[in-house]
Amino acid sequence: MLRTFIFDESKSHWIDEEHRLLSQDICAILDEENDVIYLWNGPKSKKAKFRKGFKQLNQLVSSFPDLNIQFVMTKKNFPIQIQNKIDSLLESMKLGKGKVLKFSRFTTIRIFSISIMISVILPIFSFLNLSTSLFWPMFNGNYQVNDINYAAWINNSKIFTLITLIFFFINILIGIIEHENQVIIFSTNSMIISIGLIMYLNQGIFLFLFQEGSTPTTYLILSKDILIFLLLNSMALLIFEIPNIYKLISFFKTYRKFIF
């Protein structure tokens, strides 16, 4: 009987794995009949990780002196049943027609799944916050808002956008680590637009031409100006939200079995 284990470097221990294997993994296949452990080192696995995993595995085996287990380390020419087992585990990386998953690390898959969701959701919250201006009191065709509520209205959207900016930067780092060009391009484009939105919102009270009757504590803003402002923000939002929503959907379709 064959049993397979992969080395979880973050938890520093070997875990049972019977379903999937990634290119950065270290896999130990135990042949219980012949008392042999075959070690497979993935093409993207680092030498330091392999040394750490082998050392821990060797210590584990040594703690059972009655066992006479032999280690076999090779990059190829595994026995046929061992190679078949490795190949079956590696099938989880394939998308069809020989294409291999671009994300090769469980850690980056799970971090990106959270990061891309936040990157998509927060800009929507920002726009919803800006849209609350449509519910401000109307006065002779002008929206009326006091200075405190106006400042909070601007600052809330700036905070949402700043946090989103951080997660776009995280996405870029993950894209670089995984050599995923689509993530890098989408996130870079999103960062540029987000920076532009922050600079736009930084204009504060100079965003609008306040109408006659405004005071230092009460602002009257032409309803048409608010609608144009929201239209500009929605257009900027759609430019980067559509690609990111597409990436979010395609990512979860491809990698959902690695996330949950």
mmCIF file of C-alpha atoms in Angstrom, residues 31-239:
data_model
loop_
_atom_site.group_PDB
_atom_site.id
_atom_site.type_symbol
_atom_site.label_atom_id
_atom_site.label_comp_id
_atom_site.label_asym_id
_atom_site.label_seq_id
_atom_site.Cartn_x
_atom_site.Cartn_y
_atom_site.Cartn_z
ATOM 1 C CA ASP A 31 5.721 1.983 0.333
ATOM 2 C CA GLU A 32 4.509 0.072 3.387
ATOM 3 C CA GLU A 33 5.118 -3.352 1.863
ATOM 4 C CA ASN A 34 8.800 -2.756 1.136
ATOM 5 C CA ASP A 35 9.538 -0.263 3.954
ATOM 6 C CA VAL A 36 10.770 2.378 1.526
ATOM 7 C CA ILE A 37 10.130 6.134 1.477
ATOM 8 C CA TYR A 38 10.477 7.789 -1.924
ATOM 9 C CA LEU A 39 11.098 11.532 -1.796
ATOM 10 C CA TRP A 40 9.890 13.707 -4.663
ATOM 11 C CA ASN A 41 11.104 17.298 -4.831
ATOM 12 C CA GLY A 42 8.921 19.600 -6.959
ATOM 13 C CA PRO A 43 10.621 21.668 -9.683
ATOM 14 C CA LYS A 44 9.703 24.914 -7.870
ATOM 15 C CA SER A 45 10.612 23.664 -4.409
ATOM 16 C CA LYS A 46 13.489 25.457 -2.708
ATOM 17 C CA LYS A 47 16.550 23.555 -1.512
ATOM 18 C CA ALA A 48 16.226 24.977 2.009
ATOM 19 C CA LYS A 49 12.667 23.688 2.221
ATOM 20 C CA PHE A 50 13.760 20.243 1.030
ATOM 21 C CA ARG A 51 16.580 20.083 3.591
ATOM 22 C CA LYS A 52 14.207 21.135 6.357
ATOM 23 C CA GLY A 53 11.581 18.575 5.336
ATOM 24 C CA PHE A 54 14.077 15.748 4.954
ATOM 25 C CA LYS A 55 15.669 16.503 8.317
ATOM 26 C CA GLN A 56 12.312 16.414 10.074
ATOM 27 C CA LEU A 57 11.261 13.238 8.272
ATOM 28 C CA ASN A 58 14.564 11.553 9.133
ATOM 29 C CA GLN A 59 14.132 12.501 12.795
ATOM 30 C CA LEU A 60 10.599 11.138 12.754
ATOM 31 C CA VAL A 61 11.687 7.806 11.294
ATOM 32 C CA SER A 62 14.659 7.597 13.689
ATOM 33 C CA SER A 63 12.292 7.857 16.645
ATOM 34 C CA PHE A 64 11.037 4.357 15.730
ATOM 35 C CA PRO A 65 14.197 2.190 15.998
ATOM 36 C CA ASP A 66 12.264 -1.005 15.249
ATOM 37 C CA LEU A 67 11.475 0.233 11.751
ATOM 38 C CA ASN A 68 13.999 -0.430 9.030
ATOM 39 C CA ILE A 69 12.950 2.157 6.473
ATOM 40 C CA GLN A 70 15.070 3.025 3.466
ATOM 41 C CA PHE A 71 15.042 6.480 1.863
ATOM 42 C CA VAL A 72 15.152 6.837 -1.910
ATOM 43 C CA MET A 73 15.761 10.321 -3.335
ATOM 44 C CA THR A 74 15.759 10.754 -7.098
ATOM 45 C CA LYS A 75 14.449 13.194 -9.684
ATOM 46 C CA LYS A 76 13.430 10.465 -12.116
ATOM 47 C CA ASN A 77 13.400 6.703 -12.676
ATOM 48 C CA PHE A 78 10.980 6.029 -9.828
ATOM 49 C CA PRO A 79 9.416 2.542 -9.797
ATOM 50 C CA ILE A 80 6.401 2.480 -12.082
ATOM 51 C CA GLN A 81 3.811 2.380 -9.269
ATOM 52 C CA ILE A 82 5.494 5.338 -7.544
ATOM 53 C CA GLN A 83 5.662 7.371 -10.745
ATOM 54 C CA ASN A 84 2.000 6.626 -11.455
ATOM 55 C CA LYS A 85 1.096 7.861 -7.993
ATOM 56 C CA ILE A 86 3.048 11.100 -8.509
ATOM 57 C CA ASP A 87 1.472 11.610 -11.931
ATOM 58 C CA SER A 88 -2.031 11.133 -10.551
ATOM 59 C CA LEU A 89 -1.403 13.713 -7.824
ATOM 60 C CA LEU A 90 0.057 16.158 -10.338
ATOM 61 C CA GLU A 91 -3.103 15.911 -12.454
ATOM 62 C CA SER A 92 -4.677 18.351 -9.988
ATOM 63 C CA MET A 93 -2.409 21.052 -11.455
ATOM 64 C CA LYS A 94 -3.718 20.618 -14.980
ATOM 65 C CA LEU A 95 -6.564 22.569 -16.517
ATOM 66 C CA GLY A 96 -6.895 20.472 -19.639
ATOM 67 C CA LYS A 97 -4.982 20.257 -22.924
ATOM 68 C CA GLY A 98 -1.788 20.007 -20.915
ATOM 69 C CA LYS A 99 -2.125 23.495 -19.383
ATOM 70 C CA VAL A 100 -0.820 23.811 -15.841
ATOM 71 C CA LEU A 101 -2.194 25.992 -13.055
ATOM 72 C CA LYS A 102 -0.365 29.312 -12.899
ATOM 73 C CA PHE A 103 -0.598 29.571 -9.115
ATOM 74 C CA SER A 104 1.654 26.914 -7.642
ATOM 75 C CA ARG A 105 1.538 27.649 -3.906
ATOM 76 C CA PHE A 106 -1.290 26.983 -1.453
ATOM 77 C CA THR A 107 -0.281 30.088 0.526
ATOM 78 C CA THR A 108 -0.487 32.510 -2.402
ATOM 79 C CA ILE A 109 -3.716 30.904 -3.642
ATOM 80 C CA ARG A 110 -5.409 31.470 -0.297
ATOM 81 C CA ILE A 111 -4.006 34.968 0.264
ATOM 82 C CA PHE A 112 -4.988 36.038 -3.254
ATOM 83 C CA SER A 113 -8.510 34.630 -2.833
ATOM 84 C CA ILE A 114 -9.024 37.003 0.115
ATOM 85 C CA SER A 115 -7.146 39.918 -1.415
ATOM 86 C CA ILE A 116 -8.994 39.858 -4.749
ATOM 87 C CA MET A 117 -12.378 39.735 -2.978
ATOM 88 C CA ILE A 118 -11.506 42.757 -0.847
ATOM 89 C CA SER A 119 -10.141 44.538 -3.925
ATOM 90 C CA VAL A 120 -13.497 44.081 -5.654
ATOM 91 C CA ILE A 121 -15.794 44.804 -2.710
ATOM 92 C CA LEU A 122 -14.224 47.935 -1.189
ATOM 93 C CA PRO A 123 -14.497 50.125 -4.332
ATOM 94 C CA ILE A 124 -18.197 49.259 -4.436
ATOM 95 C CA PHE A 125 -18.549 50.383 -0.811
ATOM 96 C CA SER A 126 -16.739 53.600 -1.705
ATOM 97 C CA PHE A 127 -19.129 54.314 -4.564
ATOM 98 C CA LEU A 128 -22.167 53.479 -2.427
ATOM 99 C CA ASN A 129 -20.884 55.952 0.143
ATOM 100 C CA LEU A 130 -20.561 58.651 -2.538
ATOM 101 C CA SER A 131 -24.046 57.795 -3.798
ATOM 102 C CA THR A 132 -25.550 58.728 -0.424
ATOM 103 C CA SER A 133 -25.267 62.326 -1.678
ATOM 104 C CA LEU A 134 -28.396 61.621 -3.698
ATOM 105 C CA PHE A 135 -30.301 61.506 -0.402
ATOM 106 C CA TRP A 136 -29.134 64.880 0.845
ATOM 107 C CA PRO A 137 -31.901 67.478 1.283
ATOM 108 C CA MET A 138 -32.802 69.400 -1.872
ATOM 109 C CA PHE A 139 -33.137 73.191 -1.933
ATOM 110 C CA ASN A 140 -34.119 74.948 -5.197
ATOM 111 C CA GLY A 141 -32.484 72.266 -7.322
ATOM 112 C CA ASN A 142 -29.387 72.121 -5.125
ATOM 113 C CA TYR A 143 -28.250 69.467 -2.701
ATOM 114 C CA GLN A 144 -27.672 70.832 0.793
ATOM 115 C CA VAL A 145 -25.059 69.398 3.184
ATOM 116 C CA ASN A 146 -23.242 70.746 6.229
ATOM 117 C CA ASP A 147 -19.451 70.921 6.385
ATOM 118 C CA ILE A 148 -19.078 68.025 8.856
ATOM 119 C CA ASN A 149 -21.154 65.575 6.816
ATOM 120 C CA TYR A 150 -19.423 66.702 3.624
ATOM 121 C CA ALA A 151 -15.965 66.041 5.098
ATOM 122 C CA ALA A 152 -17.058 62.630 6.390
ATOM 123 C CA TRP A 153 -18.558 61.813 2.979
ATOM 124 C CA ILE A 154 -15.242 62.526 1.241
ATOM 125 C CA ASN A 155 -13.022 60.954 3.903
ATOM 126 C CA ASN A 156 -14.959 57.677 4.072
ATOM 127 C CA SER A 157 -14.471 57.092 0.354
ATOM 128 C CA LYS A 158 -10.798 58.054 0.619
ATOM 129 C CA ILE A 159 -10.319 55.461 3.374
ATOM 130 C CA PHE A 160 -12.041 52.751 1.311
ATOM 131 C CA THR A 161 -9.868 53.642 -1.679
ATOM 132 C CA LEU A 162 -6.640 53.716 0.353
ATOM 133 C CA ILE A 163 -7.317 50.268 1.804
ATOM 134 C CA THR A 164 -8.143 48.993 -1.672
ATOM 135 C CA LEU A 165 -4.842 50.427 -2.883
ATOM 136 C CA ILE A 166 -2.987 48.328 -0.299
ATOM 137 C CA PHE A 167 -4.685 45.154 -1.473
ATOM 138 C CA PHE A 168 -3.948 45.939 -5.114
ATOM 139 C CA PHE A 169 -0.291 46.213 -4.122
ATOM 140 C CA ILE A 170 -0.540 42.802 -2.418
ATOM 141 C CA ASN A 171 -2.063 41.404 -5.613
ATOM 142 C CA ILE A 172 0.869 42.742 -7.633
ATOM 143 C CA LEU A 173 3.363 41.083 -5.264
ATOM 144 C CA ILE A 174 1.508 37.772 -5.570
ATOM 145 C CA GLY A 175 1.437 38.139 -9.348
ATOM 146 C CA ILE A 176 5.211 38.679 -9.368
ATOM 147 C CA ILE A 177 5.823 35.682 -7.091
ATOM 148 C CA GLU A 178 3.632 33.435 -9.232
ATOM 149 C CA HIS A 179 4.650 34.970 -12.584
ATOM 150 C CA GLU A 180 0.962 35.690 -13.264
ATOM 151 C CA ASN A 181 1.014 38.528 -15.792
ATOM 152 C CA GLN A 182 -2.744 39.030 -15.862
ATOM 153 C CA VAL A 183 -2.834 39.707 -12.113
ATOM 154 C CA ILE A 184 0.093 42.127 -12.417
ATOM 155 C CA ILE A 185 -1.512 44.056 -15.310
ATOM 156 C CA PHE A 186 -5.015 44.226 -13.793
ATOM 157 C CA SER A 187 -3.733 45.249 -10.351
ATOM 158 C CA THR A 188 -1.281 47.836 -11.688
ATOM 159 C CA ASN A 189 -4.034 49.427 -13.768
ATOM 160 C CA SER A 190 -6.309 49.396 -10.709
ATOM 161 C CA MET A 191 -3.633 51.016 -8.543
ATOM 162 C CA ILE A 192 -3.097 53.838 -11.033
ATOM 163 C CA ILE A 193 -6.831 54.596 -11.230
ATOM 164 C CA SER A 194 -7.220 54.354 -7.438
ATOM 165 C CA ILE A 195 -4.386 56.835 -6.928
ATOM 166 C CA GLY A 196 -6.140 59.143 -9.406
ATOM 167 C CA LEU A 197 -9.411 58.834 -7.455
ATOM 168 C CA ILE A 198 -7.660 59.676 -4.194
ATOM 169 C CA MET A 199 -6.069 62.746 -5.765
ATOM 170 C CA TYR A 200 -9.489 63.723 -7.115
ATOM 171 C CA LEU A 201 -11.154 63.352 -3.712
ATOM 172 C CA ASN A 202 -8.304 65.273 -2.059
ATOM 173 C CA GLN A 203 -9.702 68.429 -3.652
ATOM 174 C CA GLY A 204 -12.248 68.412 -0.831
ATOM 175 C CA ILE A 205 -14.388 71.540 -0.907
ATOM 176 C CA PHE A 206 -12.938 72.446 -4.296
ATOM 177 C CA LEU A 207 -14.623 69.483 -5.956
ATOM 178 C CA PHE A 208 -17.740 71.562 -6.552
ATOM 179 C CA LEU A 209 -18.686 75.134 -7.265
ATOM 180 C CA PHE A 210 -20.915 75.912 -4.298
ATOM 181 C CA GLN A 211 -24.059 77.777 -5.236
ATOM 182 C CA GLU A 212 -25.313 81.136 -4.034
ATOM 183 C CA GLY A 213 -26.623 80.895 -0.491
ATOM 184 C CA SER A 214 -23.828 78.615 0.732
ATOM 185 C CA THR A 215 -22.170 79.465 4.045
ATOM 186 C CA PRO A 216 -18.904 78.311 5.670
ATOM 187 C CA THR A 217 -20.872 75.544 7.430
ATOM 188 C CA THR A 218 -23.578 74.770 4.856
ATOM 189 C CA TYR A 219 -22.892 73.930 1.227
ATOM 190 C CA LEU A 220 -25.321 74.099 -1.680
ATOM 191 C CA ILE A 221 -24.243 71.928 -4.622
ATOM 192 C CA LEU A 222 -25.966 71.903 -7.990
ATOM 193 C CA SER A 223 -27.712 68.556 -8.468
ATOM 194 C CA LYS A 224 -26.254 68.287 -11.975
ATOM 195 C CA ASP A 225 -22.729 68.603 -10.513
ATOM 196 C CA ILE A 226 -23.384 65.719 -8.119
ATOM 197 C CA LEU A 227 -24.666 63.541 -10.959
ATOM 198 C CA ILE A 228 -21.601 64.338 -13.108
ATOM 199 C CA PHE A 229 -19.344 63.606 -10.113
ATOM 200 C CA LEU A 230 -20.991 60.211 -9.560
ATOM 201 C CA LEU A 231 -20.862 59.441 -13.292
ATOM 202 C CA LEU A 232 -17.107 60.128 -13.423
ATOM 203 C CA ASN A 233 -16.507 57.951 -10.368
ATOM 204 C CA SER A 234 -18.635 55.122 -11.755
ATOM 205 C CA MET A 235 -16.734 55.186 -15.060
ATOM 206 C CA ALA A 236 -13.387 55.025 -13.258
ATOM 207 C CA LEU A 237 -14.742 52.251 -11.073
ATOM 208 C CA LEU A 238 -15.918 50.165 -14.033
ATOM 209 C CA ILE A 239 -12.560 50.454 -15.807
#
